[in-house]
Amino acid sequence: MAKKKSSSSAVTGRTRGPKVRVKTARGRKLSSTRWLERQLNDPYVAEARRLGYRSRATFKLIDLDEQFELLKSAKRIVDLGAAPGGWSAYVAQRNPGAEIVAIDLLEIEPIADVQFKQMDFMAPGADDVVKAMLGGPVDLVLSDLAPSTTGHKSTDALRTMALCEAAFLFACDTLRPAGNFVAKVQRGGTDHELLVQMRKAFKTVKHVKPPSSRSDSSEWFVVALGFRR
Ligand SMILES: C[S@@+](CC[C@H](N)C(=O)[O-])C[C@H]1O[C@@H](n2cnc3c(N)ncnc32)[C@H](O)[C@@H]1O
């Protein structure tokens, strides 16, 4: 992986070539054609490839880190929903020597200095499995957990919130005092009851849309800073 990071502003400031159009092809759905066209015209996709990042999503972590200094002096980090490994690989490069534990339903290519386990975080006892991989209290819990979308907005929102809630409960169980937590949520933010719990558990809770998050996506992030043990 390239050593230099590239911030969102650097990516969007890059000159773009003419828009690539993709013709519809027999056997390819219109939604797939649109996806392909978007990938080919997305400067973050090109920049992630140029820098050797495993995912476009890496830029979201870079944006969040620039805004909140999440990775500064974080030595034990958990990455929930890690595949294909963009966030974990970036953290391993940014914080050498840190203990990084990552999990996902999907397998990933191994990353040096990252302990990875393929598992369902929503399965009973999953939190205990992750805890057993940790050497002590955690500085930062990251959750980019995202359900496979159904296209049915309220179902997708409920599933995203269930993943966020599970990640929050895990964070409360494993963070050191003053530790930090980030999770993917949907536009509209965290469900009211969960937000009340988060505000009790953390000094500061904010909802943010990183500049690198696609404007047409409903994805936002909740950033909770300063865990009160
Ligand atoms: C947006 S992707 C994560 C991208 C990652 N941050 C990166 O930069 O490479 C969301 C991930 O959440 C995972 N996921 C969703 N539900 C899960 C669950 N119940 N347990 C474990 N992983 C899950 C998906 O398999 C998917 O890989």
mmCIF file with all atom_site columns, C-alpha atoms and ligand atoms in Angstrom, residues 54-58 60 79-88 103-106 119-123 144-148 163 184 219, ligand 1:
data_model
loop_
_atom_site.group_PDB
_atom_site.id
_atom_site.type_symbol
_atom_site.label_atom_id
_atom_site.label_alt_id
_atom_site.label_comp_id
_atom_site.label_asym_id
_atom_site.label_entity_id
_atom_site.label_seq_id
_atom_site.pdbx_PDB_ins_code
_atom_site.Cartn_x
_atom_site.Cartn_y
_atom_site.Cartn_z
_atom_site.occupancy
_atom_site.B_iso_or_equiv
_atom_site.pdbx_formal_charge
_atom_site.auth_seq_id
_atom_site.auth_comp_id
_atom_site.auth_asym_id
_atom_site.auth_atom_id
_atom_site.pdbx_PDB_model_num
ATOM   1  C CA  . ARG A 1 54  ? -8.675  -2.120  -0.619 1.00 0.00 ? 54  ARG A CA  1
ATOM   2  C CA  . SER A 1 55  ? -11.866 -0.100  -0.713 1.00 0.00 ? 55  SER A CA  1
ATOM   3  C CA  . ARG A 1 56  ? -13.314 3.241   -1.678 1.00 0.00 ? 56  ARG A CA  1
ATOM   4  C CA  . ALA A 1 57  ? -14.648 3.241   1.907  1.00 0.00 ? 57  ALA A CA  1
ATOM   5  C CA  . THR A 1 58  ? -11.110 3.900   3.151  1.00 0.00 ? 58  THR A CA  1
ATOM   6  C CA  . LYS A 1 60  ? -14.577 7.742   4.754  1.00 0.00 ? 60  LYS A CA  1
ATOM   7  C CA  . ASP A 1 79  ? -13.022 -3.035  13.096 1.00 0.00 ? 79  ASP A CA  1
ATOM   8  C CA  . LEU A 1 80  ? -16.528 -4.513  12.779 1.00 0.00 ? 80  LEU A CA  1
ATOM   9  C CA  . GLY A 1 81  ? -17.669 -5.255  9.219  1.00 0.00 ? 81  GLY A CA  1
ATOM   10 C CA  . ALA A 1 82  ? -14.141 -5.089  7.870  1.00 0.00 ? 82  ALA A CA  1
ATOM   11 C CA  . ALA A 1 83  ? -14.293 -6.733  4.419  1.00 0.00 ? 83  ALA A CA  1
ATOM   12 C CA  . PRO A 1 84  ? -12.584 -6.238  2.049  1.00 0.00 ? 84  PRO A CA  1
ATOM   13 C CA  . GLY A 1 85  ? -10.237 -4.707  4.633  1.00 0.00 ? 85  GLY A CA  1
ATOM   14 C CA  . GLY A 1 86  ? -9.861  -1.072  3.581  1.00 0.00 ? 86  GLY A CA  1
ATOM   15 C CA  . TRP A 1 87  ? -10.257 0.398   7.085  1.00 0.00 ? 87  TRP A CA  1
ATOM   16 C CA  . SER A 1 88  ? -8.131  -2.256  8.823  1.00 0.00 ? 88  SER A CA  1
ATOM   17 C CA  . ILE A 1 103 ? -14.364 -9.370  11.814 1.00 0.00 ? 103 ILE A CA  1
ATOM   18 C CA  . ASP A 1 104 ? -16.746 -9.827  8.889  1.00 0.00 ? 104 ASP A CA  1
ATOM   19 C CA  . LEU A 1 105 ? -19.211 -12.303 7.444  1.00 0.00 ? 105 LEU A CA  1
ATOM   20 C CA  . LEU A 1 106 ? -16.934 -12.431 4.416  1.00 0.00 ? 106 LEU A CA  1
ATOM   21 C CA  . MET A 1 119 ? -18.016 -14.552 11.673 1.00 0.00 ? 119 MET A CA  1
ATOM   22 C CA  . ASP A 1 120 ? -21.540 -13.201 12.028 1.00 0.00 ? 120 ASP A CA  1
ATOM   23 C CA  . PHE A 1 121 ? -21.436 -10.396 14.570 1.00 0.00 ? 121 PHE A CA  1
ATOM   24 C CA  . MET A 1 122 ? -25.182 -10.841 15.201 1.00 0.00 ? 122 MET A CA  1
ATOM   25 C CA  . ALA A 1 123 ? -24.834 -14.524 16.158 1.00 0.00 ? 123 ALA A CA  1
ATOM   26 C CA  . ASP A 1 144 ? -18.835 0.021   9.075  1.00 0.00 ? 144 ASP A CA  1
ATOM   27 C CA  . LEU A 1 145 ? -21.285 -2.906  9.402  1.00 0.00 ? 145 LEU A CA  1
ATOM   28 C CA  . ALA A 1 146 ? -23.858 -2.694  6.622  1.00 0.00 ? 146 ALA A CA  1
ATOM   29 C CA  . PRO A 1 147 ? -26.627 -5.206  5.877  1.00 0.00 ? 147 PRO A CA  1
ATOM   30 C CA  . SER A 1 148 ? -27.154 -6.423  2.353  1.00 0.00 ? 148 SER A CA  1
ATOM   31 C CA  . LEU A 1 163 ? -26.103 -3.591  13.605 1.00 0.00 ? 163 LEU A CA  1
ATOM   32 C CA  . LYS A 1 184 ? -22.556 3.560   10.198 1.00 0.00 ? 184 LYS A CA  1
ATOM   33 C CA  . GLU A 1 219 ? -25.325 6.457   4.734  1.00 0.00 ? 219 GLU A CA  1
HETATM 34 C C1  . LIG B 2 .   ? -19.380 -1.313  3.797  1.00 0.00 ? 1   LIG B C1  1
HETATM 35 S S1  . LIG B 2 .   ? -18.699 -2.897  4.056  1.00 0.00 ? 1   LIG B S1  1
HETATM 36 C C2  . LIG B 2 .   ? -17.258 -2.547  4.999  1.00 0.00 ? 1   LIG B C2  1
HETATM 37 C C3  . LIG B 2 .   ? -16.143 -1.926  4.193  1.00 0.00 ? 1   LIG B C3  1
HETATM 38 C C4  . LIG B 2 .   ? -14.857 -1.814  4.994  1.00 0.00 ? 1   LIG B C4  1
HETATM 39 N N1  . LIG B 2 .   ? -14.969 -0.782  6.006  1.00 0.00 ? 1   LIG B N1  1
HETATM 40 C C5  . LIG B 2 .   ? -13.674 -1.486  4.124  1.00 0.00 ? 1   LIG B C5  1
HETATM 41 O O1  . LIG B 2 .   ? -13.195 -0.343  4.126  1.00 0.00 ? 1   LIG B O1  1
HETATM 42 O O2  . LIG B 2 .   ? -13.194 -2.377  3.421  1.00 0.00 ? 1   LIG B O2  1
HETATM 43 C C6  . LIG B 2 .   ? -19.802 -3.561  5.237  1.00 0.00 ? 1   LIG B C6  1
HETATM 44 C C7  . LIG B 2 .   ? -19.462 -4.962  5.702  1.00 0.00 ? 1   LIG B C7  1
HETATM 45 O O3  . LIG B 2 .   ? -20.318 -5.341  6.795  1.00 0.00 ? 1   LIG B O3  1
HETATM 46 C C8  . LIG B 2 .   ? -20.366 -6.757  6.768  1.00 0.00 ? 1   LIG B C8  1
HETATM 47 N N2  . LIG B 2 .   ? -21.457 -7.274  7.622  1.00 0.00 ? 1   LIG B N2  1
HETATM 48 C C9  . LIG B 2 .   ? -22.779 -7.015  7.521  1.00 0.00 ? 1   LIG B C9  1
HETATM 49 N N3  . LIG B 2 .   ? -23.467 -7.692  8.464  1.00 0.00 ? 1   LIG B N3  1
HETATM 50 C C10 . LIG B 2 .   ? -22.555 -8.370  9.194  1.00 0.00 ? 1   LIG B C10 1
HETATM 51 C C11 . LIG B 2 .   ? -22.651 -9.236  10.318 1.00 0.00 ? 1   LIG B C11 1
HETATM 52 N N4  . LIG B 2 .   ? -23.836 -9.558  10.851 1.00 0.00 ? 1   LIG B N4  1
HETATM 53 N N5  . LIG B 2 .   ? -21.513 -9.752  10.833 1.00 0.00 ? 1   LIG B N5  1
HETATM 54 C C12 . LIG B 2 .   ? -20.309 -9.463  10.277 1.00 0.00 ? 1   LIG B C12 1
HETATM 55 N N6  . LIG B 2 .   ? -20.150 -8.638  9.211  1.00 0.00 ? 1   LIG B N6  1
HETATM 56 C C13 . LIG B 2 .   ? -21.256 -8.108  8.659  1.00 0.00 ? 1   LIG B C13 1
HETATM 57 C C14 . LIG B 2 .   ? -20.564 -7.077  5.301  1.00 0.00 ? 1   LIG B C14 1
HETATM 58 O O4  . LIG B 2 .   ? -20.216 -8.422  5.023  1.00 0.00 ? 1   LIG B O4  1
HETATM 59 C C15 . LIG B 2 .   ? -19.650 -6.036  4.641  1.00 0.00 ? 1   LIG B C15 1
HETATM 60 O O5  . LIG B 2 .   ? -18.415 -6.601  4.282  1.00 0.00 ? 1   LIG B O5  1
#
